CSV table of C-alpha atoms in Angstrom, one decimal:
chain,number,residue,atom,x,y,z
A,1,MET,CA,-105.7,105.4,106.7
A,2,THR,CA,-105.4,109.1,107.3
A,3,ALA,CA,-105.5,110.1,110.9
A,4,GLY,CA,-108.7,111.8,111.8
A,5,PHE,CA,-110.6,110.6,108.7
A,6,ARG,CA,-111.8,106.9,108.6
A,7,ALA,CA,-111.3,105.2,105.2
A,8,ALA,CA,-114.2,103.3,103.7
A,9,TRP,CA,-115.8,102.5,100.3
A,10,HIS,CA,-118.0,105.2,98.9
A,11,VAL,CA,-120.1,105.8,95.8
A,12,GLY,CA,-119.6,109.2,94.2
A,13,ARG,CA,-121.1,111.0,91.2
A,14,VAL,CA,-119.0,112.9,88.8
A,15,VAL,CA,-120.4,116.5,88.7
A,16,SER,CA,-117.7,118.1,86.6
A,17,ARG,CA,-115.0,117.0,84.2
A,18,ARG,CA,-112.6,119.0,82.0
A,19,ALA,CA,-109.2,118.5,80.3
A,20,GLU,CA,-106.3,119.3,82.6
A,21,THR,CA,-103.5,118.7,80.2
A,22,ARG,CA,-103.2,117.0,76.8
A,23,SER,CA,-103.2,113.6,78.6
A,24,ALA,CA,-105.0,114.3,81.9
A,25,VAL,CA,-108.5,115.1,83.0
A,26,ARG,CA,-109.8,116.9,86.1
A,27,LEU,CA,-112.8,115.4,87.8
A,28,GLU,CA,-114.9,116.8,90.6
A,29,ILE,CA,-116.8,114.0,92.4
A,30,GLU,CA,-119.6,114.5,94.9
A,31,VAL,CA,-119.3,111.8,97.5
A,32,PRO,CA,-122.1,112.3,100.1
A,33,THR,CA,-120.5,110.0,102.7
A,34,TRP,CA,-117.0,111.3,102.2
A,35,PRO,CA,-115.5,112.2,105.7
A,36,GLY,CA,-113.1,114.8,104.4
A,37,ASN,CA,-109.3,114.4,103.9
A,38,HIS,CA,-106.0,116.0,104.7
A,39,ALA,CA,-103.9,117.6,101.9
A,40,GLY,CA,-101.7,115.0,100.3
A,41,SER,CA,-104.1,112.1,100.8
A,42,HIS,CA,-105.1,109.6,98.1
A,43,LEU,CA,-107.9,107.3,97.2
A,44,ASP,CA,-108.6,104.2,95.2
A,45,ILE,CA,-110.9,104.1,92.2
A,46,ARG,CA,-112.5,100.6,91.5
A,47,LEU,CA,-114.0,99.7,88.2
A,48,THR,CA,-116.1,96.6,87.7
A,49,ALA,CA,-116.6,95.1,84.2
A,50,PRO,CA,-119.9,93.5,83.2
A,51,ASP,CA,-118.3,90.0,83.7
A,52,GLY,CA,-117.4,90.9,87.3
A,53,TYR,CA,-113.7,91.6,86.7
A,54,GLN,CA,-112.5,94.4,88.9
A,55,ALA,CA,-109.5,96.7,88.7
A,56,SER,CA,-108.5,99.5,91.1
A,57,ARG,CA,-105.8,102.1,91.1
A,58,SER,CA,-104.7,104.8,93.6
A,59,TYR,CA,-104.9,108.5,92.7
A,60,SER,CA,-103.8,111.6,94.7
A,61,ILE,CA,-106.5,114.0,95.8
A,62,ALA,CA,-106.1,117.6,94.7
A,63,SER,CA,-108.5,118.9,97.4
A,64,SER,CA,-108.6,118.8,101.1
A,65,GLY,CA,-110.8,119.7,104.1
A,66,PRO,CA,-114.2,118.5,105.3
A,67,ALA,CA,-116.1,119.0,102.0
A,68,THR,CA,-117.8,116.1,100.4
A,69,ARG,CA,-116.6,117.1,96.9
A,70,VAL,CA,-113.4,115.5,95.9
A,71,VAL,CA,-111.1,116.8,93.1
A,72,LEU,CA,-108.9,114.5,91.1
A,73,ALA,CA,-106.5,115.1,88.2
A,74,VAL,CA,-105.8,111.8,86.5
A,75,ASP,CA,-103.0,111.4,83.9
A,76,GLU,CA,-103.4,108.7,81.4
A,77,VAL,CA,-101.1,105.7,81.5
A,78,LEU,CA,-101.4,104.2,78.0
A,79,SER,CA,-100.9,100.6,79.2
A,80,GLY,CA,-103.1,101.1,82.3
A,81,GLU,CA,-106.3,99.4,83.2
A,82,VAL,CA,-108.1,102.3,84.9
A,83,SER,CA,-106.6,105.7,83.9
A,84,PRO,CA,-107.5,105.4,80.1
A,85,TYR,CA,-111.1,104.7,81.1
A,86,VAL,CA,-111.2,107.6,83.6
A,87,VAL,CA,-109.6,110.0,81.1
A,88,HIS,CA,-111.6,109.1,78.0
A,89,ASP,CA,-114.9,107.5,79.1
A,90,VAL,CA,-116.0,108.8,82.4
A,91,ARG,CA,-118.7,111.5,82.0
A,92,GLU,CA,-120.6,113.9,84.2
A,93,GLY,CA,-123.3,112.0,86.0
A,94,ASP,CA,-121.4,108.7,86.1
A,95,GLU,CA,-121.0,107.0,89.4
A,96,LEU,CA,-117.6,105.8,90.7
A,97,GLU,CA,-116.6,103.6,93.6
A,98,VAL,CA,-113.9,105.2,95.6
A,99,HIS,CA,-112.0,104.0,98.7
A,100,GLY,CA,-110.5,106.5,101.1
A,101,PRO,CA,-109.1,108.7,102.3
A,102,LEU,CA,-105.8,106.9,102.4
A,103,GLY,CA,-102.3,107.9,103.4
A,104,ARG,CA,-101.1,109.3,106.7
A,105,TYR,CA,-97.4,109.7,106.0
A,106,PHE,CA,-97.5,112.0,103.0
A,107,VAL,CA,-99.9,114.7,104.3
A,108,TRP,CA,-99.7,118.3,105.6
A,109,THR,CA,-102.2,119.9,107.9
A,110,PRO,CA,-102.6,123.6,108.8
A,111,GLU,CA,-102.6,122.5,112.5
A,112,ASP,CA,-99.1,121.1,112.1
A,113,PRO,CA,-97.1,122.5,115.0
A,114,ASP,CA,-93.7,122.4,113.2
A,115,PRO,CA,-92.8,126.0,112.4
A,116,ALA,CA,-90.2,125.1,109.7
A,117,PRO,CA,-90.8,126.2,106.1
A,118,VAL,CA,-92.3,123.6,103.8
A,119,GLN,CA,-90.6,122.7,100.5
A,120,LEU,CA,-92.7,121.0,97.8
A,121,ILE,CA,-91.0,119.4,94.8
A,122,ALA,CA,-93.0,117.8,92.0
A,123,GLY,CA,-92.3,116.0,88.8
A,124,GLY,CA,-95.1,115.8,86.2
A,125,SER,CA,-98.5,114.7,87.7
A,126,GLY,CA,-96.8,114.4,91.0
A,127,VAL,CA,-97.8,118.0,91.6
A,128,VAL,CA,-101.4,116.9,92.5
A,129,PRO,CA,-101.0,116.1,96.2
A,130,LEU,CA,-98.5,119.0,96.5
A,131,PHE,CA,-101.0,121.4,95.0
A,132,ALA,CA,-103.5,120.3,97.6
A,133,MET,CA,-101.0,121.2,100.3
A,134,ALA,CA,-100.3,124.7,98.8
A,135,ASP,CA,-104.0,125.2,98.4
A,136,ALA,CA,-104.6,124.3,102.0
A,137,ARG,CA,-101.9,126.8,103.0
A,138,GLU,CA,-103.5,129.4,100.8
A,139,ARG,CA,-106.7,129.3,102.9
A,140,GLN,CA,-104.9,130.0,106.2
A,141,PRO,CA,-104.4,133.6,107.3
A,142,HIS,CA,-101.1,132.8,109.0
A,143,GLY,CA,-98.6,130.0,108.8
A,144,THR,CA,-95.2,128.8,107.7
A,145,ASP,CA,-93.4,129.7,104.4
A,146,PHE,CA,-94.1,127.5,101.4
A,147,ARG,CA,-92.2,126.9,98.2
A,148,LEU,CA,-93.1,124.7,95.3
A,149,LEU,CA,-90.5,123.6,92.7
A,150,TYR,CA,-92.3,121.9,89.8
A,151,SER,CA,-90.7,120.1,86.8
A,152,ALA,CA,-92.8,119.8,83.7
A,153,ARG,CA,-92.1,119.1,80.1
A,154,THR,CA,-93.8,122.1,78.6
A,155,PRO,CA,-96.3,124.8,79.6
A,156,ASP,CA,-99.0,122.6,78.1
A,157,ASP,CA,-98.1,119.8,80.6
A,158,VAL,CA,-98.5,122.0,83.8
A,159,PHE,CA,-101.3,120.9,86.1
A,160,PHE,CA,-103.4,123.5,87.8
A,161,ALA,CA,-101.7,126.3,85.8
A,162,SER,CA,-104.1,129.1,86.6
A,163,GLU,CA,-104.4,128.1,90.3
A,164,LEU,CA,-100.6,127.9,90.7
A,165,GLY,CA,-100.3,131.4,89.2
A,166,ALA,CA,-102.9,132.7,91.7
A,167,LEU,CA,-101.1,131.5,94.8
A,168,THR,CA,-100.0,134.2,97.1
A,169,LYS,CA,-98.6,132.2,100.1
A,170,THR,CA,-96.5,129.8,98.1
A,171,ARG,CA,-93.6,130.7,95.9
A,172,VAL,CA,-93.9,128.7,92.7
A,173,ASP,CA,-90.9,127.9,90.4
A,174,ILE,CA,-91.6,125.9,87.3
A,175,VAL,CA,-88.7,124.3,85.4
A,176,HIS,CA,-89.7,123.2,81.9
A,177,SER,CA,-87.5,120.4,80.5
A,178,ARG,CA,-88.5,120.6,76.8
A,179,ARG,CA,-90.1,124.0,76.1
A,180,SER,CA,-90.4,127.1,78.2
A,181,PRO,CA,-93.1,129.8,77.9
A,182,LEU,CA,-92.6,132.6,75.5
A,183,GLY,CA,-90.5,135.3,77.2
A,184,SER,CA,-89.3,133.0,80.0
A,185,PRO,CA,-85.9,134.1,81.4
A,186,ARG,CA,-85.1,130.4,82.1
A,187,PRO,CA,-84.3,128.3,79.0
A,188,PRO,CA,-85.7,124.8,78.8
A,189,GLY,CA,-83.7,122.0,80.4
A,190,ARG,CA,-83.9,119.2,82.9
A,191,LEU,CA,-83.8,120.0,86.6
A,192,THR,CA,-80.2,119.8,87.9
A,193,GLN,CA,-78.7,119.6,91.3
A,194,GLU,CA,-77.5,123.2,90.9
A,195,SER,CA,-81.0,124.5,89.9
A,196,LEU,CA,-82.5,122.4,92.8
A,197,ALA,CA,-80.2,124.2,95.2
A,198,GLU,CA,-81.1,127.6,93.7
A,199,LEU,CA,-84.8,127.1,93.8
A,200,THR,CA,-85.4,125.4,97.2
A,201,PHE,CA,-84.9,126.4,100.9
A,202,PRO,CA,-81.4,125.9,102.1
A,203,ALA,CA,-80.5,123.1,104.5
A,204,GLY,CA,-79.7,125.7,107.2
A,205,VAL,CA,-83.4,126.5,107.8
A,206,ALA,CA,-84.3,122.7,108.1
A,207,PRO,CA,-87.3,122.7,105.9
A,208,ARG,CA,-89.9,119.9,105.8
A,209,ILE,CA,-89.7,118.5,102.3
A,210,PHE,CA,-92.3,116.7,100.2
A,211,VAL,CA,-91.2,115.1,96.9
A,212,CYS,CA,-93.7,113.5,94.5
A,213,GLY,CA,-93.3,112.2,91.0
A,214,PRO,CA,-92.1,109.3,88.9
A,215,THR,CA,-89.8,106.9,90.7
A,216,PRO,CA,-86.5,107.9,88.9
A,217,PHE,CA,-87.3,111.6,89.6
A,218,VAL,CA,-88.0,111.1,93.2
A,219,GLU,CA,-84.9,108.9,93.8
A,220,THR,CA,-82.6,111.5,92.0
A,221,VAL,CA,-84.1,114.5,93.8
A,222,SER,CA,-83.9,112.8,97.2
A,223,ARG,CA,-80.2,111.9,96.6
A,224,TRP,CA,-79.4,115.5,95.5
A,225,LEU,CA,-81.2,116.9,98.6
A,226,SER,CA,-79.1,114.7,100.9
A,227,GLU,CA,-75.9,115.7,99.1
A,228,LEU,CA,-76.9,119.4,99.6
A,229,GLY,CA,-77.1,118.8,103.3
A,230,GLN,CA,-80.8,118.4,103.8
A,231,ASP,CA,-81.8,116.0,106.6
A,232,PRO,CA,-83.1,112.8,105.2
A,233,ALA,CA,-85.5,112.5,108.2
A,234,ARG,CA,-87.1,115.7,107.0
A,235,ILE,CA,-87.8,114.4,103.5
A,236,ARG,CA,-91.0,112.6,102.7
A,237,THR,CA,-91.5,111.0,99.3
A,238,GLU,CA,-94.3,109.6,97.2
A,239,ARG,CA,-93.6,108.0,93.8
A,240,PHE,CA,-95.6,106.3,91.1
A,241,GLY,CA,-94.8,104.0,88.3
A,242,GLY,CA,-96.7,103.2,85.1
A,243,SER,CA,-99.4,100.7,86.1
A,244,GLY,CA,-102.4,103.2,86.1
């Protein structure tokens, strides 16, 4: 449970849906009883079949603050029980059961007294909770320096592309592993330890670091960060597998 916001089951209504990437959908859900949430929090969606069978999965929240409208960006896991339904079948006006807000470890709040810069590192759809953090920082007139390093396959796979491009208080660097945008000075290629060092805060400034993405990505990046001298105690991670 997130400190300051009590987790509970809620019923929300989908008020907006649109394609986010080729395999993901963005949903805006109005939840009248939602208490608000910190940036980086997640929630559970529970689906109930006509025969009573239930399945639930956790999804990061792309919004934060006291509002009752919750934004999700759900990427389809082909073998999943919940995400294919959310991506293909949920429509505006549908009701969804959600449980949250959840997660107190992987969150950032504008009231955080730590003055150190914040480094966000995302792989694929792992950018969702990190975007929430950058968006929360964007709404503050003053605060610490933010950087986001985002690894995505192609420009078509970038979540929140227009919003990331509009950020003024977070430096955003996107590494495309398979295809770069036309005219990009950086050729496509996987993130390396060298490019990680180039595109993140150095260990000397003792940044707070949030890493989110598939388990292999998170484990590799965390190891590289430690080898580059970053303090493991300053690194927070959130990973996901393929059970959506």
